[in-house]
mmCIF file of C-alpha atoms in Angstrom:
data_model
loop_
_atom_site.group_PDB
_atom_site.id
_atom_site.type_symbol
_atom_site.label_atom_id
_atom_site.label_comp_id
_atom_site.label_asym_id
_atom_site.label_seq_id
_atom_site.Cartn_x
_atom_site.Cartn_y
_atom_site.Cartn_z
ATOM 1 C CA MET A 1 42.707 -26.232 30.879
ATOM 2 C CA PRO A 2 41.593 -23.331 33.043
ATOM 3 C CA GLN A 3 37.996 -23.990 31.898
ATOM 4 C CA PHE A 4 37.792 -27.160 33.990
ATOM 5 C CA ASP A 5 39.077 -25.526 37.150
ATOM 6 C CA PRO A 6 35.954 -25.030 39.304
ATOM 7 C CA THR A 7 37.490 -22.064 41.181
ATOM 8 C CA PHE A 8 35.926 -19.532 38.856
ATOM 9 C CA TRP A 9 32.663 -21.345 38.059
ATOM 10 C CA ALA A 10 30.740 -19.518 40.753
ATOM 11 C CA PRO A 11 31.811 -15.984 39.738
ATOM 12 C CA GLN A 12 31.391 -16.891 36.042
ATOM 13 C CA LEU A 13 27.822 -18.112 36.628
ATOM 14 C CA PHE A 14 26.991 -15.227 38.941
ATOM 15 C CA TRP A 15 28.025 -12.546 36.454
ATOM 16 C CA LEU A 16 26.647 -14.436 33.477
ATOM 17 C CA VAL A 17 23.223 -14.611 35.125
ATOM 18 C CA ILE A 18 23.272 -10.933 36.075
ATOM 19 C CA VAL A 19 24.529 -9.673 32.728
ATOM 20 C CA THR A 20 22.294 -11.857 30.560
ATOM 21 C CA THR A 21 19.237 -11.106 32.702
ATOM 22 C CA VAL A 22 19.819 -7.367 32.497
ATOM 23 C CA LEU A 23 20.647 -7.563 28.777
ATOM 24 C CA PHE A 24 17.535 -9.661 28.140
ATOM 25 C CA LEU A 25 15.308 -7.209 30.022
ATOM 26 C CA VAL A 26 16.837 -4.218 28.238
ATOM 27 C CA MET A 27 16.430 -5.873 24.838
ATOM 28 C CA TRP A 28 12.906 -7.091 25.608
ATOM 29 C CA LYS A 29 11.519 -3.935 27.203
ATOM 30 C CA VAL A 30 13.538 -1.091 25.713
ATOM 31 C CA THR A 31 15.451 -1.635 22.502
ATOM 32 C CA LEU A 32 13.516 -4.280 20.564
ATOM 33 C CA PRO A 33 10.135 -2.498 20.934
ATOM 34 C CA ARG A 34 11.761 0.567 19.360
ATOM 35 C CA VAL A 35 13.002 -1.417 16.384
ATOM 36 C CA ASP A 36 9.606 -3.109 16.139
ATOM 37 C CA ALA A 37 7.803 0.238 16.259
ATOM 38 C CA VAL A 38 9.954 1.713 13.500
ATOM 39 C CA ILE A 39 9.544 -1.335 11.267
ATOM 40 C CA THR A 40 5.787 -1.514 11.877
ATOM 41 C CA ASP A 41 5.492 2.211 11.200
ATOM 42 C CA ARG A 42 7.425 1.783 7.963
ATOM 43 C CA GLN A 43 5.237 -1.108 6.828
ATOM 44 C CA ASP A 44 2.104 0.880 7.694
ATOM 45 C CA ARG A 45 3.405 3.853 5.753
ATOM 46 C CA ILE A 46 4.286 1.758 2.755
ATOM 47 C CA ALA A 47 0.860 0.115 2.827
ATOM 48 C CA GLY A 48 -0.796 3.523 3.299
ATOM 49 C CA ASN A 49 1.209 5.077 0.493
ATOM 50 C CA LEU A 50 0.415 2.184 -1.806
ATOM 51 C CA GLN A 51 -3.260 2.588 -1.023
ATOM 52 C CA LYS A 52 -3.027 6.344 -1.550
ATOM 53 C CA ALA A 53 -1.243 5.784 -4.848
ATOM 54 C CA GLU A 54 -3.987 3.345 -5.817
ATOM 55 C CA THR A 55 -6.761 5.873 -5.097
ATOM 56 C CA LEU A 56 -4.788 8.658 -6.804
ATOM 57 C CA LYS A 57 -4.344 6.445 -9.815
ATOM 58 C CA GLY A 58 -8.098 5.783 -9.857
ATOM 59 C CA GLU A 59 -8.759 9.503 -9.580
ATOM 60 C CA ALA A 60 -6.331 10.271 -12.373
ATOM 61 C CA GLU A 61 -7.953 7.630 -14.538
ATOM 62 C CA SER A 62 -11.439 9.006 -13.947
ATOM 63 C CA ALA A 63 -10.150 12.545 -14.589
ATOM 64 C CA LEU A 64 -8.604 11.339 -17.827
ATOM 65 C CA ALA A 65 -11.877 9.686 -18.809
ATOM 66 C CA ALA A 66 -13.786 12.884 -17.997
ATOM 67 C CA TYR A 67 -11.284 14.920 -19.997
ATOM 68 C CA GLN A 68 -11.547 12.583 -22.955
ATOM 69 C CA LYS A 69 -15.339 12.700 -22.735
ATOM 70 C CA SER A 70 -15.335 16.505 -22.637
ATOM 71 C CA ILE A 71 -12.977 16.580 -25.624
ATOM 72 C CA ALA A 72 -15.256 14.222 -27.550
ATOM 73 C CA ASP A 73 -18.300 16.288 -26.552
ATOM 74 C CA ALA A 74 -16.615 19.506 -27.628
ATOM 75 C CA ARG A 75 -15.576 17.935 -30.895
ATOM 76 C CA ALA A 76 -19.112 16.716 -31.552
ATOM 77 C CA ALA A 77 -20.525 20.154 -30.661
ATOM 78 C CA ALA A 78 -17.991 21.846 -32.943
ATOM 79 C CA GLN A 79 -18.837 19.493 -35.758
ATOM 80 C CA ALA A 80 -22.558 20.157 -35.300
ATOM 81 C CA GLU A 81 -21.889 23.897 -35.226
ATOM 82 C CA HIS A 82 -19.735 23.609 -38.319
ATOM 83 C CA ALA A 83 -22.403 21.630 -40.180
ATOM 84 C CA LYS A 84 -25.022 24.147 -39.159
ATOM 85 C CA ALA A 85 -22.896 27.061 -40.306
ATOM 86 C CA ALA A 86 -22.069 25.290 -43.563
ATOM 87 C CA ALA A 87 -25.780 24.627 -44.189
ATOM 88 C CA ALA A 88 -26.621 28.253 -43.435
ATOM 89 C CA ILE A 89 -23.884 29.482 -45.743
ATOM 90 C CA ALA A 90 -24.986 27.101 -48.465
ATOM 91 C CA ALA A 91 -28.611 28.213 -48.107
ATOM 92 C CA GLU A 92 -27.585 31.880 -48.163
ATOM 93 C CA SER A 93 -25.378 31.416 -51.193
ATOM 94 C CA ALA A 94 -28.114 29.463 -53.002
ATOM 95 C CA LYS A 95 -30.555 32.260 -52.244
ATOM 96 C CA ARG A 96 -28.176 34.933 -53.463
ATOM 97 C CA GLU A 97 -27.317 32.919 -56.525
ATOM 98 C CA ALA A 98 -31.011 32.589 -57.347
ATOM 99 C CA VAL A 99 -31.534 36.336 -56.921
ATOM 100 C CA PHE A 100 -28.445 37.116 -58.957
ATOM 101 C CA GLY A 101 -29.454 34.622 -61.655
ATOM 102 C CA LYS A 102 -32.896 36.180 -61.913
ATOM 103 C CA ARG A 103 -31.433 39.654 -62.192
ATOM 104 C CA LEU A 104 -28.966 38.461 -64.779
ATOM 105 C CA GLY A 105 -31.787 36.826 -66.749
ATOM 106 C CA ASP A 106 -33.914 39.949 -66.542
ATOM 107 C CA GLU A 107 -31.056 42.170 -67.647
ATOM 108 C CA GLU A 108 -30.177 39.784 -70.437
ATOM 109 C CA ALA A 109 -33.764 39.739 -71.655
ATOM 110 C CA ALA A 110 -33.942 43.525 -71.513
ATOM 111 C CA ALA A 111 -30.674 43.851 -73.408
ATOM 112 C CA GLU A 112 -31.816 41.391 -76.015
ATOM 113 C CA ALA A 113 -35.072 43.320 -76.405
ATOM 114 C CA ASN A 114 -33.082 46.539 -76.801
ATOM 115 C CA ILE A 115 -30.858 44.920 -79.372
ATOM 116 C CA ALA A 116 -33.853 43.601 -81.300
ATOM 117 C CA ALA A 117 -35.518 46.996 -81.176
ATOM 118 C CA ALA A 118 -32.330 48.687 -82.316
ATOM 119 C CA ARG A 119 -31.914 46.207 -85.085
ATOM 120 C CA SER A 120 -35.468 46.571 -86.401
ATOM 121 C CA ALA A 121 -35.112 50.324 -86.090
ATOM 122 C CA ALA A 122 -31.895 50.135 -88.049
ATOM 123 C CA MET A 123 -33.419 47.839 -90.611
ATOM 124 C CA ALA A 124 -36.365 50.215 -90.984
ATOM 125 C CA GLN A 125 -33.951 53.061 -91.733
ATOM 126 C CA VAL A 126 -31.847 50.880 -94.118
ATOM 127 C CA LYS A 127 -34.760 50.243 -96.566
ATOM 128 C CA PRO A 128 -35.493 53.898 -97.615
ATOM 129 C CA ILE A 129 -31.773 54.478 -97.967
ATOM 130 C CA ALA A 130 -31.507 51.394 -100.204
ATOM 131 C CA ILE A 131 -34.469 52.512 -102.289
ATOM 132 C CA ASP A 132 -33.051 56.001 -102.621
ATOM 133 C CA LEU A 133 -29.647 54.585 -103.439
ATOM 134 C CA ALA A 134 -31.149 52.212 -106.010
ATOM 135 C CA GLN A 135 -33.026 55.138 -107.793
ATOM 136 C CA THR A 136 -29.910 57.332 -107.766
ATOM 137 C CA ILE A 137 -27.533 54.586 -109.025
ATOM 138 C CA THR A 138 -29.992 53.503 -111.713
ATOM 139 C CA GLU A 139 -30.393 57.111 -112.901
ATOM 140 C CA LYS A 140 -26.693 57.709 -113.005
ATOM 141 C CA LEU A 141 -25.815 54.462 -114.742
ATOM 142 C CA VAL A 142 -28.803 53.951 -117.014
ATOM 143 C CA GLY A 143 -30.249 57.482 -117.206
ATOM 144 C CA THR A 144 -33.757 56.368 -116.472
ATOM 145 C CA LYS A 145 -35.763 57.428 -113.558
ATOM 146 C CA VAL A 146 -37.154 54.564 -111.581
ATOM 147 C CA GLY A 147 -40.330 55.131 -109.654
ATOM 148 C CA ALA A 148 -40.312 54.845 -105.939
ATOM 149 C CA ASP A 149 -42.677 51.895 -105.984
ATOM 150 C CA ALA A 150 -40.577 49.881 -108.440
ATOM 151 C CA ALA A 151 -37.413 50.589 -106.516
ATOM 152 C CA SER A 152 -39.063 49.609 -103.285
ATOM 153 C CA SER A 153 -40.280 46.286 -104.642
ATOM 154 C CA ALA A 154 -36.852 45.563 -106.205
ATOM 155 C CA VAL A 155 -35.107 46.232 -102.875
ATOM 156 C CA GLU A 156 -37.656 44.043 -101.102
ATOM 157 C CA ALA A 157 -36.997 41.244 -103.574
ATOM 158 C CA ALA A 158 -33.207 41.552 -103.168
ATOM 159 C CA ALA A 159 -33.514 41.598 -99.406
ATOM 160 C CA LYS A 160 -35.631 38.455 -99.572
ATOM 161 C CA GLU A 161 -33.051 36.792 -101.850
ATOM 162 C CA ARG A 162 -30.218 37.517 -99.387
ATOM 163 C CA ALA A 163 -32.089 36.523 -96.354
ATOM 164 C CA MET B 1 53.251 -26.658 23.055
ATOM 165 C CA ALA B 2 54.289 -23.065 22.417
ATOM 166 C CA GLU B 3 57.694 -21.566 22.921
ATOM 167 C CA GLY B 4 58.734 -19.757 26.045
ATOM 168 C CA HIS B 5 56.613 -19.388 29.145
ATOM 169 C CA HIS B 6 53.381 -18.473 27.361
ATOM 170 C CA SER B 7 51.059 -21.427 27.049
ATOM 171 C CA PRO B 8 48.338 -21.209 24.364
ATOM 172 C CA LEU B 9 45.918 -21.975 27.174
ATOM 173 C CA GLU B 10 46.956 -18.937 29.163
ATOM 174 C CA GLN B 11 44.429 -16.834 27.240
ATOM 175 C CA PHE B 12 41.629 -18.809 28.886
ATOM 176 C CA GLN B 13 42.757 -17.947 32.418
ATOM 177 C CA VAL B 14 40.223 -16.059 34.510
ATOM 178 C CA HIS B 15 41.679 -13.377 36.800
ATOM 179 C CA THR B 16 39.968 -11.720 39.687
ATOM 180 C CA LEU B 17 39.776 -7.978 39.242
ATOM 181 C CA VAL B 18 37.568 -7.079 42.200
ATOM 182 C CA PRO B 19 37.255 -9.752 44.892
ATOM 183 C CA LEU B 20 33.663 -10.185 46.086
ATOM 184 C CA LYS B 21 31.946 -12.701 48.310
ATOM 185 C CA ILE B 22 28.238 -13.143 48.934
ATOM 186 C CA GLY B 23 27.292 -15.556 51.696
ATOM 187 C CA GLY B 24 30.591 -17.334 51.491
ATOM 188 C CA VAL B 25 30.306 -17.825 47.710
ATOM 189 C CA ASP B 26 33.013 -16.301 45.533
ATOM 190 C CA VAL B 27 31.360 -13.863 43.108
ATOM 191 C CA SER B 28 34.446 -11.850 42.275
ATOM 192 C CA PHE B 29 34.384 -9.482 39.345
ATOM 193 C CA THR B 30 36.819 -11.034 36.850
ATOM 194 C CA ASN B 31 38.227 -10.252 33.425
ATOM 195 C CA ALA B 32 35.468 -12.510 32.033
ATOM 196 C CA SER B 33 32.833 -10.516 33.950
ATOM 197 C CA LEU B 34 34.320 -7.312 32.596
ATOM 198 C CA VAL B 35 34.062 -8.542 28.998
ATOM 199 C CA MET B 36 30.481 -9.694 29.588
ATOM 200 C CA VAL B 37 29.496 -6.320 31.008
ATOM 201 C CA ALA B 38 31.370 -4.444 28.269
ATOM 202 C CA VAL B 39 29.717 -6.511 25.519
ATOM 203 C CA ALA B 40 26.274 -6.079 27.078
ATOM 204 C CA VAL B 41 26.827 -2.328 27.349
ATOM 205 C CA PHE B 42 28.115 -2.219 23.776
ATOM 206 C CA ILE B 43 25.064 -4.093 22.475
ATOM 207 C CA THR B 44 22.711 -1.807 24.395
ATOM 208 C CA VAL B 45 24.444 1.344 23.171
ATOM 209 C CA PHE B 46 24.543 -0.039 19.635
ATOM 210 C CA MET B 47 20.815 -0.749 19.705
ATOM 211 C CA LEU B 48 19.854 2.531 21.354
ATOM 212 C CA ALA B 49 22.124 4.780 19.287
ATOM 213 C CA GLY B 50 21.206 3.007 16.070
ATOM 214 C CA MET B 51 17.512 3.532 16.699
ATOM 215 C CA SER B 52 17.857 7.058 18.116
ATOM 216 C CA LYS B 53 16.608 8.689 14.902
ATOM 217 C CA ARG B 54 13.800 6.170 14.363
ATOM 218 C CA ALA B 55 14.004 7.046 10.687
ATOM 219 C CA VAL B 56 11.436 5.652 8.306
ATOM 220 C CA VAL B 57 14.215 5.370 5.740
ATOM 221 C CA PRO B 58 17.075 3.953 7.824
ATOM 222 C CA GLY B 59 20.656 5.144 7.545
ATOM 223 C CA ARG B 60 23.590 2.730 7.747
ATOM 224 C CA PHE B 61 23.663 2.605 11.532
ATOM 225 C CA GLN B 62 19.937 2.032 11.930
ATOM 226 C CA GLY B 63 20.115 -0.397 8.997
ATOM 227 C CA ALA B 64 22.681 -2.446 10.932
ATOM 228 C CA VAL B 65 20.427 -2.623 13.995
ATOM 229 C CA GLU B 66 17.443 -3.540 11.850
ATOM 230 C CA PHE B 67 19.548 -6.176 10.113
ATOM 231 C CA PHE B 68 20.043 -8.064 13.394
ATOM 232 C CA HIS B 69 16.378 -7.649 14.241
ATOM 233 C CA ASP B 70 15.204 -8.927 10.856
ATOM 234 C CA TYR B 71 17.779 -11.716 10.850
ATOM 235 C CA VAL B 72 16.602 -13.205 14.171
ATOM 236 C CA HIS B 73 13.013 -12.566 13.106
ATOM 237 C CA GLY B 74 13.687 -14.632 9.993
ATOM 238 C CA LEU B 75 15.285 -17.419 12.065
ATOM 239 C CA ILE B 76 12.190 -17.644 14.243
ATOM 240 C CA ASN B 77 9.767 -17.469 11.329
ATOM 241 C CA GLU B 78 11.603 -20.202 9.447
ATOM 242 C CA ASN B 79 12.101 -22.560 12.377
ATOM 243 C CA ILE B 80 9.073 -21.964 14.582
ATOM 244 C CA GLY B 81 6.548 -19.830 12.709
ATOM 245 C CA ALA B 82 4.052 -17.394 14.156
ATOM 246 C CA ALA B 83 3.934 -19.220 17.507
ATOM 247 C CA GLY B 84 7.603 -18.330 18.032
ATOM 248 C CA ARG B 85 7.033 -14.572 18.140
ATOM 249 C CA LYS B 86 6.856 -14.633 21.941
ATOM 250 C CA TYR B 87 10.383 -16.010 22.196
ATOM 251 C CA PHE B 88 11.881 -13.375 19.904
ATOM 252 C CA PRO B 89 13.517 -11.275 22.676
ATOM 253 C CA PHE B 90 14.985 -14.433 24.212
ATOM 254 C CA VAL B 91 16.465 -15.767 20.965
ATOM 255 C CA PHE B 92 17.613 -12.280 19.996
ATOM 256 C CA THR B 93 19.455 -11.773 23.287
ATOM 257 C CA ILE B 94 21.133 -15.179 23.032
ATOM 258 C CA PHE B 95 22.158 -14.621 19.419
ATOM 259 C CA ILE B 96 23.536 -11.125 19.721
ATOM 260 C CA PHE B 97 25.246 -11.785 23.076
ATOM 261 C CA ILE B 98 27.019 -14.923 21.842
ATOM 262 C CA LEU B 99 27.876 -13.240 18.532
ATOM 263 C CA PHE B 100 29.568 -10.259 20.160
ATOM 264 C CA LEU B 101 31.223 -12.376 22.871
ATOM 265 C CA ASN B 102 32.720 -14.523 20.074
ATOM 266 C CA LEU B 103 33.802 -11.500 18.043
ATOM 267 C CA VAL B 104 35.296 -9.548 20.932
ATOM 268 C CA GLY B 105 37.414 -12.601 21.780
ATOM 269 C CA LEU B 106 39.006 -12.319 18.341
ATOM 270 C CA VAL B 107 40.393 -8.833 18.946
ATOM 271 C CA PRO B 108 44.140 -9.395 18.534
ATOM 272 C CA SER B 109 45.836 -8.967 21.893
ATOM 273 C CA SER B 110 48.315 -10.428 24.306
ATOM 274 C CA PRO B 111 47.171 -13.170 26.713
ATOM 275 C CA THR B 112 47.609 -10.805 29.620
ATOM 276 C CA SER B 113 45.326 -8.133 28.172
ATOM 277 C CA LEU B 114 41.681 -7.740 29.119
ATOM 278 C CA VAL B 115 40.476 -9.271 25.835
ATOM 279 C CA PHE B 116 38.833 -12.519 26.739
ATOM 280 C CA THR B 117 36.650 -15.105 24.987
ATOM 281 C CA VAL B 118 33.818 -15.704 27.442
ATOM 282 C CA THR B 119 32.258 -18.338 25.179
ATOM 283 C CA SER B 120 35.412 -20.455 25.392
ATOM 284 C CA HIS B 121 34.364 -21.425 28.920
ATOM 285 C CA ILE B 122 32.261 -24.554 29.185
ATOM 286 C CA ILE B 123 30.570 -23.341 32.351
ATOM 287 C CA VAL B 124 29.269 -20.283 30.479
ATOM 288 C CA THR B 125 28.109 -22.114 27.362
ATOM 289 C CA PHE B 126 26.616 -24.891 29.465
ATOM 290 C CA ALA B 127 24.666 -22.409 31.569
ATOM 291 C CA MET B 128 23.273 -20.833 28.421
ATOM 292 C CA ALA B 129 22.427 -24.210 26.900
ATOM 293 C CA ALA B 130 20.808 -25.319 30.145
ATOM 294 C CA VAL B 131 18.568 -22.245 30.149
ATOM 295 C CA VAL B 132 17.566 -22.978 26.534
ATOM 296 C CA PHE B 133 16.933 -26.630 27.416
ATOM 297 C CA LEU B 134 14.885 -25.785 30.512
ATOM 298 C CA LEU B 135 12.883 -23.147 28.658
ATOM 299 C CA ALA B 136 12.111 -25.555 25.798
ATOM 300 C CA THR B 137 11.040 -28.254 28.252
ATOM 301 C CA VAL B 138 8.837 -25.877 30.250
ATOM 302 C CA VAL B 139 7.305 -24.548 27.008
ATOM 303 C CA GLY B 140 6.651 -28.127 25.906
ATOM 304 C CA PHE B 141 4.778 -28.956 29.103
ATOM 305 C CA MET B 142 2.936 -25.628 28.986
ATOM 306 C CA HIS B 143 1.692 -26.263 25.463
ATOM 307 C CA HIS B 144 0.925 -29.975 25.722
ATOM 308 C CA GLY B 145 0.796 -30.846 29.438
ATOM 309 C CA VAL B 146 1.626 -34.456 30.242
ATOM 310 C CA HIS B 147 1.045 -35.263 26.577
ATOM 311 C CA PHE B 148 4.469 -33.723 25.912
ATOM 312 C CA LEU B 149 5.963 -36.989 27.183
ATOM 313 C CA SER B 150 4.717 -38.643 23.987
ATOM 314 C CA PHE B 151 7.513 -36.682 22.328
ATOM 315 C CA PHE B 152 9.742 -39.551 23.445
ATOM 316 C CA VAL B 153 7.572 -42.120 21.651
ATOM 317 C CA PRO B 154 8.357 -41.891 17.948
ATOM 318 C CA LYS B 155 5.341 -42.323 15.695
ATOM 319 C CA GLY B 156 5.044 -45.171 13.194
ATOM 320 C CA VAL B 157 7.491 -47.403 15.056
ATOM 321 C CA PRO B 158 6.470 -51.043 15.727
ATOM 322 C CA ALA B 159 5.508 -51.658 19.370
ATOM 323 C CA TRP B 160 8.264 -54.214 19.933
ATOM 324 C CA LEU B 161 10.870 -51.586 19.016
ATOM 325 C CA LEU B 162 9.599 -49.061 21.548
ATOM 326 C CA PRO B 163 11.566 -50.420 24.548
ATOM 327 C CA LEU B 164 14.644 -49.640 22.483
ATOM 328 C CA MET B 165 13.479 -46.404 20.853
ATOM 329 C CA VAL B 166 12.091 -44.608 23.911
ATOM 330 C CA PRO B 167 15.376 -44.685 25.882
ATOM 331 C CA ILE B 168 17.211 -43.512 22.768
ATOM 332 C CA GLU B 169 14.779 -40.649 22.351
ATOM 333 C CA VAL B 170 15.047 -39.714 26.033
ATOM 334 C CA MET B 171 18.800 -39.799 25.854
ATOM 335 C CA SER B 172 18.967 -37.751 22.692
ATOM 336 C CA TYR B 173 16.697 -35.208 24.360
ATOM 337 C CA PHE B 174 18.702 -34.898 27.553
ATOM 338 C CA ILE B 175 21.994 -34.753 25.704
ATOM 339 C CA ARG B 176 20.876 -31.566 23.965
ATOM 340 C CA PRO B 177 22.273 -29.075 26.525
ATOM 341 C CA ILE B 178 25.590 -30.911 26.435
ATOM 342 C CA THR B 179 25.930 -30.940 22.647
ATOM 343 C CA LEU B 180 24.700 -27.380 22.410
ATOM 344 C CA SER B 181 27.235 -26.106 24.953
ATOM 345 C CA VAL B 182 30.194 -28.261 23.900
ATOM 346 C CA ARG B 183 29.782 -27.286 20.222
ATOM 347 C CA LEU B 184 30.239 -23.584 20.985
ATOM 348 C CA PHE B 185 32.878 -24.123 23.681
ATOM 349 C CA ALA B 186 34.989 -26.527 21.579
ATOM 350 C CA ASN B 187 34.848 -24.329 18.493
ATOM 351 C CA MET B 188 36.012 -21.308 20.430
ATOM 352 C CA VAL B 189 38.769 -23.138 22.303
ATOM 353 C CA ALA B 190 40.089 -24.877 19.174
ATOM 354 C CA GLY B 191 40.168 -21.646 17.187
ATOM 355 C CA HIS B 192 41.880 -19.634 19.863
ATOM 356 C CA VAL B 193 44.426 -22.323 20.659
ATOM 357 C CA MET B 194 45.249 -22.592 16.974
ATOM 358 C CA LEU B 195 45.644 -18.815 16.687
ATOM 359 C CA ALA B 196 47.874 -18.730 19.764
ATOM 360 C CA VAL B 197 50.068 -21.645 18.620
ATOM 361 C CA ILE B 198 50.528 -20.338 15.086
ATOM 362 C CA GLY B 199 50.978 -16.825 16.461
ATOM 363 C CA GLY B 200 53.809 -18.250 18.582
ATOM 364 C CA PHE B 201 55.366 -19.746 15.449
ATOM 365 C CA VAL B 202 55.384 -16.362 13.768
ATOM 366 C CA PHE B 203 57.484 -14.943 16.562
ATOM 367 C CA SER B 204 59.777 -17.936 17.204
ATOM 368 C CA LEU B 205 60.507 -18.639 13.525
ATOM 369 C CA GLY B 206 60.990 -14.969 12.754
ATOM 370 C CA ALA B 207 63.301 -14.497 15.733
ATOM 371 C CA ALA B 208 65.300 -17.653 15.039
ATOM 372 C CA PHE B 209 65.867 -17.193 11.289
ATOM 373 C CA PHE B 210 65.813 -13.454 10.584
ATOM 374 C CA ILE B 211 62.110 -12.588 10.158
ATOM 375 C CA VAL B 212 61.443 -14.109 6.682
ATOM 376 C CA PRO B 213 60.404 -17.676 7.733
ATOM 377 C CA GLY B 214 57.966 -16.083 10.166
ATOM 378 C CA LEU B 215 55.988 -14.759 7.243
ATOM 379 C CA ILE B 216 54.712 -18.269 6.423
ATOM 380 C CA PRO B 217 52.838 -18.803 9.698
ATOM 381 C CA LEU B 218 51.827 -15.122 9.497
ATOM 382 C CA ALA B 219 50.072 -15.792 6.180
ATOM 383 C CA ALA B 220 48.481 -18.865 7.739
ATOM 384 C CA ILE B 221 47.297 -16.899 10.760
ATOM 385 C CA VAL B 222 45.656 -14.308 8.513
ATOM 386 C CA ALA B 223 43.719 -17.059 6.740
ATOM 387 C CA ILE B 224 42.838 -18.779 10.006
ATOM 388 C CA PHE B 225 41.738 -15.489 11.491
ATOM 389 C CA ALA B 226 39.318 -15.012 8.600
ATOM 390 C CA LEU B 227 38.065 -18.537 9.235
ATOM 391 C CA GLU B 228 37.678 -17.768 12.939
ATOM 392 C CA LEU B 229 35.624 -14.681 12.129
ATOM 393 C CA LEU B 230 33.335 -16.915 10.094
ATOM 394 C CA ILE B 231 33.174 -19.469 12.898
ATOM 395 C CA ALA B 232 32.420 -16.754 15.474
ATOM 396 C CA CYS B 233 29.355 -15.707 13.457
ATOM 397 C CA LEU B 234 28.450 -19.242 12.452
ATOM 398 C CA GLN B 235 28.466 -20.587 16.015
ATOM 399 C CA ALA B 236 26.217 -17.746 17.193
ATOM 400 C CA TYR B 237 23.906 -18.606 14.299
ATOM 401 C CA VAL B 238 24.011 -22.320 15.105
ATOM 402 C CA PHE B 239 23.271 -21.711 18.777
ATOM 403 C CA ALA B 240 20.323 -19.440 17.941
ATOM 404 C CA THR B 241 19.011 -21.807 15.269
ATOM 405 C CA LEU B 242 19.161 -24.815 17.599
ATOM 406 C CA THR B 243 17.393 -22.744 20.253
ATOM 407 C CA CYS B 244 14.638 -22.135 17.699
ATOM 408 C CA ILE B 245 14.530 -25.808 16.710
ATOM 409 C CA TYR B 246 14.265 -26.953 20.347
ATOM 410 C CA LEU B 247 11.494 -24.418 20.964
ATOM 411 C CA ASN B 248 9.758 -25.583 17.794
ATOM 412 C CA ASP B 249 9.956 -29.213 18.974
ATOM 413 C CA ALA B 250 8.380 -28.134 22.247
ATOM 414 C CA ILE B 251 5.627 -26.056 20.634
ATOM 415 C CA HIS B 252 4.745 -28.237 17.657
ATOM 416 C CA MET B 253 6.136 -31.601 18.842
ATOM 417 C CA ALA B 254 7.265 -32.111 15.262
ATOM 418 C CA HIS B 255 9.632 -35.010 14.930
#
C-alpha cells in the first residue's frame, strides 16, 4: 500500500500542518465570528421582538380596558340622561294633564250649568203653554171655560204625577 | 486483484507536482497537497460567500453555513457542555476539513486524475489524531494539574485490583490516537478499494460479455457509492464526536 511508504510522509505532514493551521486560523478569526455574530444578532432580535410584542400586547390590553370603561361610562351617562329626560317629560305631561283636566272640568261644569239653566227656562215656558192649551182644549171639547187658576193647578198636579 | 494494469491501490499513490526541499527535507507539493489546499479554499469560500449577506433570515446558502455551525455547536454542547465553547473553532475545523476531504475523494474519477482521498492516508489521519490527543492531554493537565493523573485510577475499584486496572487505563488512554486515526483511515481505504474493484468488474464483465453482465456490478457500485457517501459523513462525525469526548474527559475527568 502506498500509505505505508515513508517517502511521502514528510511532504504529507508538511502540507497538512500548513493547510490545517491556516484553515483553523481563518475559521477561528474570520468566518466563525461572522456566523456567530449573525446568529447572536438574530437571537437578540427575536428576544427583542418578543419583548416588544409583549409590551404592545400589554398596551393593547390596557387600551381595550380603557375603551371598555369609556363605553360603560358613556352608557351609564346616556342612561342617566335618558332617565332624567323621561322624568322631565313625565312631569311635564302630568302638569299639562292636570291643567287640561281642570279646564275640561270647568268647561263641563259650565256646560252643565248652561244646560240646567236652559232646561229650567224651557220648563218655565212649558207651563203657561200647557195651561193655555188645557183651557183651550177644555173649552173646545166640553164648552166650559176653565179659569186660569184651576187650569194652572191641574197642570201642576199632572206634572207632579208624571214626575 | 483488478484486471489489467490498474491496481485498486493505485488511487492512493501520491505524486509530486512541484518538487520542494527545505533543509534537506522533502516538502514537495503533491496531488494530496493540492486536494488539501483546494478543500481548504473551498471551505473558506463556502463560509465567506454563505455569510456575505449576513441576513437575519438566512437564505439557502447561508442556511447551509449555519447548519454546519449549529451542528458542531450541538456536538460540543452535548458532549462537553458550556466549558467546551473555547474548543469550538478547533472541533469545527477538524469536522469540516475531514468531511470535505472524505467527500471530495468520492468524486468519480480515474486513478490518474487529481481527485485524491487525503484521509485514506494513515500519516494524515494519525497526525490529526495525535493533535487531538495532545490537545486533550494538555487541556487535562491545564484544568487539573498533576491531579489529572488520577484519571488513570478508576473510582470504586478495590485496591488489590489497581495494579491491573491502572495499566489497562493507561493503555486505553494512549491507544486513543491510534484507534482514532486507524478508524478513519481504514474506512476510507476499504470503501475506495471496494469501489475500485467493483468498478473494474463493471468494465471487465461488460467488455467480456457484451455490456449486459456489467450492469450487475454497476447496480452494486451505485448502492455502495451511496453507502460510501454515508460513511464519508459518518466518519467525519465520529472523528469530531470522539474529539469532543476526549476533550470532555480532560475537562471533566468523567469516567
